[in-house]
CSV table of C-alpha atoms in Angstrom, one decimal:
chain,number,residue,atom,x,y,z
A,62,MET,CA,276.3,-95.0,-17.5
A,63,PHE,CA,276.2,-98.1,-15.2
A,64,ILE,CA,272.6,-99.4,-15.9
A,65,GLY,CA,270.1,-99.7,-18.8
A,66,LYS,CA,267.6,-97.0,-19.9
A,67,GLY,CA,264.5,-98.9,-18.5
A,68,HIS,CA,266.4,-99.6,-15.3
A,69,ARG,CA,267.3,-96.1,-14.9
A,70,ILE,CA,263.5,-95.0,-14.9
A,71,VAL,CA,262.7,-97.8,-12.5
A,72,LEU,CA,265.5,-96.6,-10.0
A,73,VAL,CA,264.2,-92.9,-10.3
A,74,LEU,CA,260.6,-94.0,-9.7
A,75,ALA,CA,261.7,-96.2,-6.7
A,76,GLY,CA,263.6,-93.3,-5.3
A,77,VAL,CA,260.3,-91.0,-5.5
A,78,ILE,CA,258.3,-93.7,-4.0
A,79,LEU,CA,260.8,-94.2,-1.2
A,80,SER,CA,261.1,-90.4,-0.7
A,81,GLY,CA,257.4,-89.9,-0.6
A,82,PHE,CA,256.8,-92.7,1.9
A,83,PHE,CA,259.5,-91.5,4.3
A,84,SER,CA,258.5,-87.9,4.0
A,85,ALA,CA,255.0,-88.9,5.1
A,86,LEU,CA,256.7,-90.8,8.2
A,87,VAL,CA,258.7,-87.8,9.1
A,88,SER,CA,255.6,-85.6,8.8
A,89,LEU,CA,253.8,-88.0,11.2
A,90,ILE,CA,256.6,-88.0,13.7
A,91,GLN,CA,256.5,-84.2,13.6
A,92,TYR,CA,252.7,-84.0,13.9
A,93,LEU,CA,252.9,-86.3,17.0
A,94,ALA,CA,255.9,-84.8,18.5
A,95,ASP,CA,255.8,-82.6,21.7
A,96,ALA,CA,255.7,-79.1,20.2
A,97,GLU,CA,257.7,-77.4,23.0
A,98,GLU,CA,260.6,-80.1,23.5
A,99,VAL,CA,260.8,-82.6,20.7
A,100,LEU,CA,259.6,-80.8,17.7
A,101,PRO,CA,262.3,-78.0,17.6
A,102,SER,CA,265.1,-80.5,17.8
A,103,ILE,CA,263.3,-82.7,14.9
A,104,VAL,CA,263.1,-79.5,12.7
A,105,PHE,CA,266.8,-78.5,13.3
A,106,TRP,CA,268.1,-82.1,12.6
A,107,LEU,CA,265.9,-81.9,9.3
A,108,LEU,CA,267.5,-78.7,8.3
A,109,GLY,CA,270.9,-80.1,8.8
A,110,SER,CA,273.3,-79.0,11.9
A,111,PHE,CA,276.2,-80.0,14.0
A,112,ALA,CA,274.8,-78.7,17.1
A,113,THR,CA,273.8,-82.1,18.5
A,114,THR,CA,277.0,-83.8,17.5
A,115,SER,CA,278.8,-85.5,20.5
A,116,TRP,CA,281.9,-87.7,20.9
A,117,ALA,CA,279.5,-90.9,21.5
A,118,LYS,CA,278.1,-90.2,18.0
A,119,LEU,CA,281.4,-89.8,16.3
A,120,ALA,CA,282.7,-93.0,17.9
A,121,ILE,CA,279.9,-94.8,15.9
A,122,LEU,CA,280.2,-92.6,12.8
A,123,LEU,CA,284.1,-92.6,12.3
A,124,PRO,CA,284.6,-96.5,11.7
A,125,CYS,CA,281.9,-96.6,9.3
A,126,VAL,CA,283.1,-93.5,7.3
A,127,PHE,CA,286.8,-94.7,7.3
A,128,ILE,CA,285.9,-98.3,6.2
A,129,ALA,CA,283.7,-97.0,3.5
A,130,ALA,CA,286.3,-94.3,2.3
A,131,TYR,CA,289.1,-96.6,2.4
A,132,LEU,CA,287.3,-99.3,0.2
A,133,LEU,CA,286.1,-96.5,-2.3
A,134,PHE,CA,289.7,-95.5,-2.6
A,135,ARG,CA,290.7,-99.0,-3.2
A,136,LEU,CA,288.3,-99.1,-6.0
A,137,ARG,CA,289.6,-96.0,-7.7
A,138,TRP,CA,291.0,-97.8,-10.8
A,139,HIS,CA,287.8,-99.6,-11.2
A,140,ILE,CA,285.8,-96.3,-11.0
A,141,ASN,CA,288.1,-94.7,-13.4
A,142,VAL,CA,287.6,-97.7,-16.0
A,143,LEU,CA,283.8,-97.4,-15.4
A,144,SER,CA,283.8,-93.7,-16.4
A,145,LEU,CA,285.3,-94.8,-19.9
A,146,GLY,CA,282.0,-96.6,-20.7
A,147,ASP,CA,280.7,-100.2,-20.3
A,148,MET,CA,282.3,-101.6,-23.4
A,149,GLN,CA,285.9,-100.5,-22.4
A,150,ALA,CA,285.2,-101.6,-18.7
A,151,LYS,CA,284.2,-105.0,-19.9
A,152,MET,CA,287.3,-105.1,-22.2
A,153,LEU,CA,289.5,-104.3,-19.3
A,154,GLY,CA,288.0,-107.1,-17.1
A,155,VAL,CA,285.9,-104.8,-14.6
A,156,SER,CA,282.7,-106.4,-13.4
A,157,ILE,CA,280.3,-103.6,-14.1
A,158,LYS,CA,277.4,-104.8,-12.0
A,159,LYS,CA,279.3,-105.9,-8.9
A,160,THR,CA,281.6,-102.8,-9.1
A,161,HIS,CA,278.5,-100.5,-9.5
A,162,TRP,CA,276.4,-102.0,-6.6
A,163,PHE,CA,279.4,-102.0,-4.3
A,164,VAL,CA,280.2,-98.3,-5.0
A,165,LEU,CA,276.5,-97.6,-4.3
A,166,LEU,CA,276.5,-99.5,-1.2
A,167,LEU,CA,279.8,-97.6,0.0
A,168,CYS,CA,278.2,-94.2,-0.9
A,169,ALA,CA,275.0,-95.3,0.9
A,170,LEU,CA,276.8,-96.2,4.0
A,171,LEU,CA,278.9,-92.8,3.9
A,172,VAL,CA,275.7,-90.9,3.5
A,173,ALA,CA,273.5,-92.8,5.9
A,174,THR,CA,275.9,-92.6,8.8
A,175,GLN,CA,276.5,-88.9,8.4
A,176,VAL,CA,272.8,-87.9,7.9
A,177,ALA,CA,272.1,-89.9,11.1
A,178,VAL,CA,274.5,-87.6,13.1
A,179,SER,CA,274.1,-84.1,11.4
A,180,GLY,CA,270.7,-84.3,9.3
A,181,SER,CA,270.2,-83.7,5.7
A,182,ILE,CA,272.9,-81.1,4.6
A,183,GLY,CA,272.2,-80.5,1.0
A,184,TRP,CA,274.3,-79.6,-2.1
A,185,ILE,CA,277.7,-80.8,-0.6
A,186,GLY,CA,277.5,-84.0,-2.7
A,187,LEU,CA,276.9,-82.3,-5.8
A,188,VAL,CA,279.0,-79.2,-5.5
A,189,ILE,CA,282.2,-80.3,-3.8
A,190,PRO,CA,283.2,-83.2,-6.4
A,191,HIS,CA,282.3,-81.1,-9.3
A,192,LEU,CA,284.4,-78.2,-7.8
A,193,THR,CA,287.2,-80.5,-7.1
A,194,ARG,CA,287.3,-81.9,-10.6
A,195,PHE,CA,288.3,-78.5,-11.9
A,196,PHE,CA,291.2,-78.5,-9.8
A,197,VAL,CA,292.6,-82.0,-9.9
A,198,GLY,CA,290.8,-83.5,-12.9
A,199,SER,CA,288.7,-86.6,-13.3
A,200,ASP,CA,291.3,-89.2,-12.1
A,201,HIS,CA,289.7,-90.7,-9.0
A,202,ARG,CA,293.2,-91.5,-7.6
A,203,TYR,CA,293.2,-87.8,-6.7
A,204,LEU,CA,289.5,-86.8,-7.0
A,205,LEU,CA,288.4,-89.1,-4.0
A,206,PRO,CA,290.8,-87.8,-1.5
A,207,ALA,CA,290.8,-84.3,-2.7
A,208,SER,CA,286.8,-84.3,-2.5
A,209,PHE,CA,287.0,-85.5,1.1
A,210,LEU,CA,289.6,-82.8,2.0
A,211,ILE,CA,287.8,-79.9,0.4
A,212,GLY,CA,284.4,-81.1,1.6
A,213,ARG,CA,285.9,-81.1,5.2
A,214,ILE,CA,287.4,-77.6,4.7
A,215,PHE,CA,284.2,-76.4,3.3
A,216,MET,CA,281.9,-77.7,6.1
A,217,ILE,CA,284.2,-76.2,8.8
A,218,VAL,CA,283.8,-72.8,7.1
A,219,ILE,CA,280.3,-73.2,6.8
A,220,ASP,CA,279.7,-74.4,10.4
A,221,THR,CA,281.8,-71.4,11.6
A,222,LEU,CA,279.5,-69.0,9.6
A,223,ALA,CA,276.5,-70.6,11.0
A,224,ARG,CA,277.6,-70.1,14.6
A,225,THR,CA,278.8,-66.5,14.1
A,226,LEU,CA,276.6,-64.8,11.6
A,227,THR,CA,273.8,-64.3,14.2
A,228,SER,CA,273.2,-64.6,17.8
A,229,ALA,CA,271.3,-67.9,17.2
A,230,GLU,CA,272.9,-70.8,15.6
A,231,ILE,CA,271.6,-71.0,11.8
A,232,PRO,CA,271.2,-74.7,10.7
A,233,VAL,CA,274.1,-75.6,8.3
A,234,GLY,CA,271.8,-77.1,5.7
A,235,ILE,CA,270.4,-73.6,5.0
A,236,ILE,CA,273.6,-72.0,4.4
A,237,THR,CA,274.8,-74.8,2.2
A,238,ALA,CA,271.6,-74.7,0.2
A,239,LEU,CA,272.0,-70.8,-0.4
A,240,LEU,CA,275.7,-71.2,-1.5
A,241,GLY,CA,275.4,-74.5,-3.3
A,242,ALA,CA,272.8,-73.8,-5.5
A,243,PRO,CA,274.3,-70.6,-7.4
A,244,ILE,CA,277.9,-72.2,-7.2
A,245,PHE,CA,276.4,-75.5,-8.9
A,246,THR,CA,274.6,-73.3,-11.5
A,247,LEU,CA,277.9,-71.7,-12.4
A,248,LEU,CA,279.7,-74.9,-12.6
A,249,LEU,CA,277.2,-76.3,-14.9
A,250,LEU,CA,277.3,-73.2,-17.1
A,251,LYS,CA,281.1,-73.4,-17.2
A,252,THR,CA,281.0,-77.1,-18.3
A,253,TYR,CA,278.2,-76.3,-21.0
A,254,ARG,CA,280.3,-73.7,-22.4
A,255,LYS,CA,283.3,-75.9,-22.6
A,256,LYS,CA,281.4,-78.5,-24.5
A,257,SER,CA,279.9,-76.2,-26.7
A,258,LEU,CA,283.3,-74.7,-27.9
């Protein structure tokens, strides 16, 4: 929606290249890490977990999250206009490139700060906004705050399950993947059926 077809391919390929490079770095760190003390914590972080979260980490995380979330909420009208298409956005005076890159930067800041603390917890960014859209619609004035709220509640429930299902704490990322994949599949099927009617 935001960028041309050729640029989309470049963006996808750049993502694949960066992903491959950093995966190799992570594998190297795992290979060189102390197998008894350091390696388990690395693996636990890679699977996604709140086990190592502390108030000191939250003190660094929260300002970044609040600033990025506030700025995204301020851009809610621009995001709504962009969802109408490039032509309509230009007619309504929205700078497509600037808004696009600013939104990407804010999303990257939100994701990076949270991954730094909890590791990679998959499916939340895909499932929660789509699930929320069924309840509040596509208007970002309501979709953004509702997604933040439902996402928080969902993660509290998942973390509670991770700590209580077994005697040992299960990494949160495993549970979100087990639940997220089927939920997202159902949401996609529901959307496809609506469009085909």
